Short mmCIF file of C-alpha atoms in Angstrom, two decimals:
data_model
loop_
_atom_site.label_atom_id
_atom_site.label_comp_id
_atom_site.label_asym_id
_atom_site.label_seq_id
_atom_site.Cartn_x
_atom_site.Cartn_y
_atom_site.Cartn_z
CA MET A 129 19.02 14.97 20.61
CA LYS A 130 19.33 13.41 24.15
CA GLY A 131 18.88 9.94 24.14
CA ILE A 132 18.61 7.11 21.29
CA ASN A 133 19.23 8.91 17.15
CA ILE A 134 17.33 6.63 15.15
CA ALA A 135 17.27 6.29 11.58
CA ILE A 136 14.47 4.62 9.19
CA TYR A 137 14.19 4.55 5.56
CA PHE A 138 12.39 2.49 3.09
CA ASP A 139 14.29 1.95 -0.33
CA PRO A 140 12.75 -0.12 -3.24
CA ASP A 141 14.17 -3.43 -1.84
CA LEU A 142 14.89 -3.07 1.83
CA ILE A 143 13.75 -0.72 4.84
CA HIS A 144 17.58 0.02 6.59
CA ILE A 145 17.85 2.09 10.25
CA SER A 146 20.93 4.30 11.77
CA VAL A 147 21.40 4.10 15.59
CA HIS A 148 22.66 6.50 17.02
CA GLN A 149 23.34 4.60 20.71
CA GLN A 150 24.07 7.12 23.68
CA ASP A 151 27.60 5.20 23.76
CA ASP A 152 28.36 7.38 20.56
CA SER A 153 28.33 3.92 18.33
CA TYR A 154 26.49 3.90 16.09
CA LEU A 155 24.70 -0.08 15.67
CA SER A 156 22.91 -0.10 11.59
CA HIS A 157 19.74 -3.46 10.81
CA HIS A 158 18.17 -4.05 7.85
CA PHE A 159 14.51 -5.17 6.95
CA SER A 160 13.04 -7.02 4.21
CA TYR A 161 9.54 -6.41 3.10
CA ASP A 162 7.10 -8.98 3.18
CA ASP A 163 3.90 -9.30 4.98
CA SER A 164 5.13 -8.96 8.62
CA VAL A 165 7.70 -6.30 8.12
CA ILE A 166 6.24 -3.66 10.79
CA GLU A 167 6.16 -6.21 13.72
CA GLU A 168 9.35 -6.72 12.90
CA ILE A 169 10.04 -3.38 12.45
CA TYR A 170 8.22 -2.90 15.64
CA GLN A 171 9.76 -5.91 18.14
CA TRP A 172 13.32 -5.21 17.04
CA LEU A 173 13.16 -1.70 18.06
CA GLU A 174 11.64 -3.03 21.56
CA GLN A 175 14.95 -3.09 22.28
CA PHE A 176 15.70 0.73 23.44
CA THR A 177 13.50 2.27 25.44
CA PRO A 178 9.82 4.38 24.12
CA ASN A 179 10.45 8.32 26.54
CA ARG A 180 13.72 7.76 25.77
CA THR A 181 14.14 6.85 21.53
CA HIS A 182 14.49 9.36 18.89
CA ILE A 183 13.13 7.90 15.41
CA CYS A 184 13.23 9.90 12.08
CA LEU A 185 11.53 8.41 9.05
CA ILE A 186 10.94 9.34 5.35
CA GLU A 187 6.76 10.14 5.08
CA HIS A 188 6.10 6.18 3.31
CA ASP A 189 2.96 4.68 3.17
CA THR A 190 3.88 1.87 5.23
CA ALA A 191 6.10 4.24 7.42
CA ASP A 192 2.93 6.20 8.58
CA ILE A 193 1.24 2.70 9.60
CA LEU A 194 4.73 1.82 11.81
CA ALA A 195 4.57 5.89 12.48
CA ASP A 196 0.96 5.50 14.44
CA GLU A 197 2.40 2.62 16.26
CA LEU A 198 5.66 3.69 17.59
CA VAL A 199 3.68 7.21 17.98
CA ASP A 200 0.80 4.60 20.56
CA ASN A 201 3.44 3.06 22.70
CA GLY A 202 5.91 6.19 23.64
CA TYR A 203 8.39 7.12 21.18
CA HIS A 204 9.14 10.33 19.77
CA VAL A 205 8.65 9.69 15.52
CA HIS A 206 9.09 12.46 13.89
CA GLN A 207 8.99 12.15 9.73
CA VAL A 208 9.96 14.45 6.92
CA THR A 209 9.39 14.39 3.18
CA GLN A 210 12.41 12.98 0.50
CA HIS A 211 12.06 16.17 -0.74
CA ASP A 212 12.22 17.99 2.65
CA LEU A 213 15.30 15.64 2.54
CA LEU A 214 16.47 16.46 -0.34
CA ASN A 215 17.15 20.31 0.03
CA TRP A 216 18.13 20.15 3.31
CA PHE A 217 21.24 18.62 1.77
CA ALA A 218 21.80 20.30 -1.20
CA SER A 219 22.00 23.42 1.87
CA GLU A 220 23.86 21.64 4.79
CA PRO A 221 26.26 19.49 2.67
CA PRO A 222 27.81 17.25 5.23
CA ALA A 223 31.52 17.13 5.39
CA GLU A 224 32.85 14.05 5.10
CA PRO A 225 29.36 12.06 3.33
CA ASP A 226 27.11 10.29 5.15
CA GLY A 227 28.15 7.09 3.48
CA SER A 228 24.16 6.59 3.04
CA PRO A 229 20.31 7.50 3.19
CA VAL A 230 19.50 6.25 6.13
CA ARG A 231 22.93 8.56 7.52
CA ALA A 232 21.91 11.10 6.22
CA LEU A 233 17.90 11.17 7.27
CA LEU A 234 20.20 9.66 11.17
CA ARG A 235 21.36 13.39 10.57
CA TYR A 236 18.17 15.52 9.18
CA LEU A 237 17.18 14.03 12.97
CA GLU A 238 20.23 15.07 15.14
CA ASN A 239 20.61 18.33 13.74
CA GLU A 240 17.52 20.08 12.74
CA ASN A 241 14.87 18.56 15.27
CA PRO A 242 12.12 17.68 13.24
CA SER A 243 8.41 18.29 14.95
CA GLU A 244 7.49 15.80 16.51
CA TYR A 245 4.73 13.70 14.75
CA GLN A 246 1.17 13.85 16.40
CA SER A 247 -0.02 8.83 15.73
CA ARG A 248 -3.65 9.14 13.07
CA THR A 249 -5.42 6.06 16.50
CA PRO A 250 -7.28 8.44 17.54
CA GLN A 251 -9.07 9.69 14.29
CA ILE A 252 -8.38 5.90 13.02
CA GLU A 253 -10.79 4.73 16.07
CA ALA A 254 -13.26 7.15 15.76
CA LEU A 255 -13.75 6.87 11.73
CA MET A 256 -14.59 3.22 12.56
CA ASP A 257 -16.43 3.33 15.24
CA MET A 258 -18.87 6.26 12.61
CA LEU A 259 -18.94 3.04 9.72
CA ASP A 260 -19.51 0.80 12.62
CA GLU A 261 -22.44 3.30 13.40
CA LEU A 262 -22.95 4.06 9.53
CA ASP A 263 -23.50 -0.31 8.87
CA ASP A 264 -26.28 -0.99 11.85
CA LEU A 265 -28.37 1.24 10.18
CA GLU A 266 -27.80 0.28 7.18
CA GLY A 267 -28.88 -3.74 8.05
CA VAL A 268 -31.81 -2.74 10.91
CA ASP A 269 -33.76 -4.73 8.72
CA GLU A 270 -32.18 -7.67 9.04
CA VAL A 271 -32.46 -7.53 13.04
CA GLU A 272 -35.11 -9.69 14.32
CA ASP A 273 -35.40 -9.13 17.48
CA GLU A 274 -36.50 -4.85 18.39
CA ASP A 275 -34.19 -4.35 21.32
CA ASN A 276 -31.21 -4.90 19.16
CA LEU A 277 -32.08 -2.04 16.91
CA PRO A 278 -28.64 0.72 17.46
CA ASP A 279 -29.96 3.51 20.53
CA ASP A 280 -30.62 6.32 18.31
CA VAL A 281 -33.06 3.65 15.90
CA LEU A 282 -35.50 2.73 19.07
CA ARG A 283 -36.18 6.87 20.75
CA LEU A 284 -36.57 8.01 17.31
CA MET A 285 -39.76 5.33 16.99
CA LYS A 286 -40.92 5.93 20.33
CA GLN A 287 -40.40 9.35 18.73
CA LYS A 288 -42.10 9.65 15.94
CA LYS A 289 -44.38 6.23 15.97
CA ILE A 290 -42.33 5.56 13.19
CA THR A 291 -41.17 2.35 12.04
CA ALA A 292 -37.08 1.11 12.42
CA ASN A 293 -36.03 1.65 8.60
CA GLN A 294 -38.21 4.69 8.92
CA ALA A 295 -36.44 5.96 11.91
CA ALA A 296 -31.96 4.49 10.81
CA GLU A 297 -33.37 6.73 6.89
CA ARG A 298 -33.31 10.16 8.30
CA LEU A 299 -30.63 8.76 11.06
CA LEU A 300 -28.80 7.66 7.87
CA PRO A 301 -27.72 11.62 5.81
CA ASP A 302 -26.21 12.65 9.80
CA VAL A 303 -24.13 9.49 9.84
CA ASN A 304 -23.06 9.88 5.80
CA GLU A 305 -22.14 14.06 6.27
CA ARG A 306 -20.55 13.02 9.62
CA ILE A 307 -17.76 11.09 8.24
CA ARG A 308 -17.48 12.96 5.29
CA GLU A 309 -16.41 16.00 7.39
CA HIS A 310 -13.84 13.37 9.05
CA LEU A 311 -12.61 12.88 6.34
CA ILE A 312 -11.95 16.51 4.59
CA SER A 313 -10.21 17.41 8.14
CA TYR A 314 -7.85 14.55 8.03
CA PRO A 315 -7.54 13.07 3.93
CA GLU A 316 -4.41 11.35 4.76
CA LEU A 317 -7.67 8.69 5.79
CA MET A 318 -8.59 9.00 2.98
CA THR A 319 -9.13 5.49 0.61
CA PRO A 320 -10.17 4.92 -2.93
CA GLU A 321 -13.26 2.20 -1.77
CA LEU A 322 -14.00 6.14 0.70
CA LEU A 323 -13.14 8.48 -1.57
CA GLU A 324 -16.43 6.31 -4.03
CA ASP A 325 -18.80 6.21 -1.30
CA PHE A 326 -18.72 9.49 -0.11
CA PHE A 327 -17.56 11.80 -2.03
CA PRO A 328 -19.29 10.31 -5.98
CA GLU A 329 -18.91 13.96 -6.51
CA LEU A 330 -15.40 14.04 -7.06
CA LEU A 331 -14.98 11.42 -9.12
CA GLU A 332 -17.14 12.39 -11.45
CA ALA A 333 -16.32 15.04 -11.96
CA LEU A 334 -12.85 14.41 -12.36
CA GLU A 335 -14.13 11.68 -15.11
CA THR A 336 -16.09 14.01 -16.77
CA PRO A 337 -15.00 16.02 -19.48
CA LYS A 338 -13.62 19.55 -19.58
CA HIS A 339 -14.80 21.66 -22.78
#
C-alpha cells in the first residue's frame, strides 16, 4: 500500500499509534483517554498528507468518531474488528514477533488491504435534520407568529383549512416513520434514547417474560 500507513489501536489504558513512513522508518506515539483525545489525535495526524495516508483502526466507539472525522477530511480509513484481527493473526503469524498489537494491526493493513470505511456523517446529518423537523412539529403550539411555523404546516393549514396543531398532528406520523426507516437502514446510529423513542415495542418485547 503506497504512501504512509498508520495503525491506531485502542487498548483499555492508552491509544497507540504506529506509522510506517515513506522512508521505511517507523514512528510511534500514544495518547491518554480524555475529553479532547479525538481532537488531539486528529491534530497530530495533520502532519501527514490526507490523500496519501492510509489509517487502520480497530472498531471502537471512540474510533468510529475519529474515523468519520478523518474520512471527511480526505484520509483513507480502514476498520477491522478485534475478532477479524485475531483470526488473521492466528492464520498469518509473523516470521518475527510484531512486538505489539498496534504493529500487528499495521501489518494487517499492509498485507490485507481491507476495504475503506465510509463516513457516517451524511447519515448523521440526515437524521439530525429529521429530528429537527420532528421538534418543530411538536413545538407548533409554542409559535406565536404564524409566519414562523414550518412550511409544511402552513401549506397544510391553507389546503385543509385546519389549525397549526391539526396540521402538525397529520404530519408527525410521516416524520416518525422516516426516522424509524433511517435507523433501520443505519443501525449504527442507534442510541438507547432513540431506541426508546422510536422502537418502544422492541423494548417492551425484550422486557416481557416469555412463557
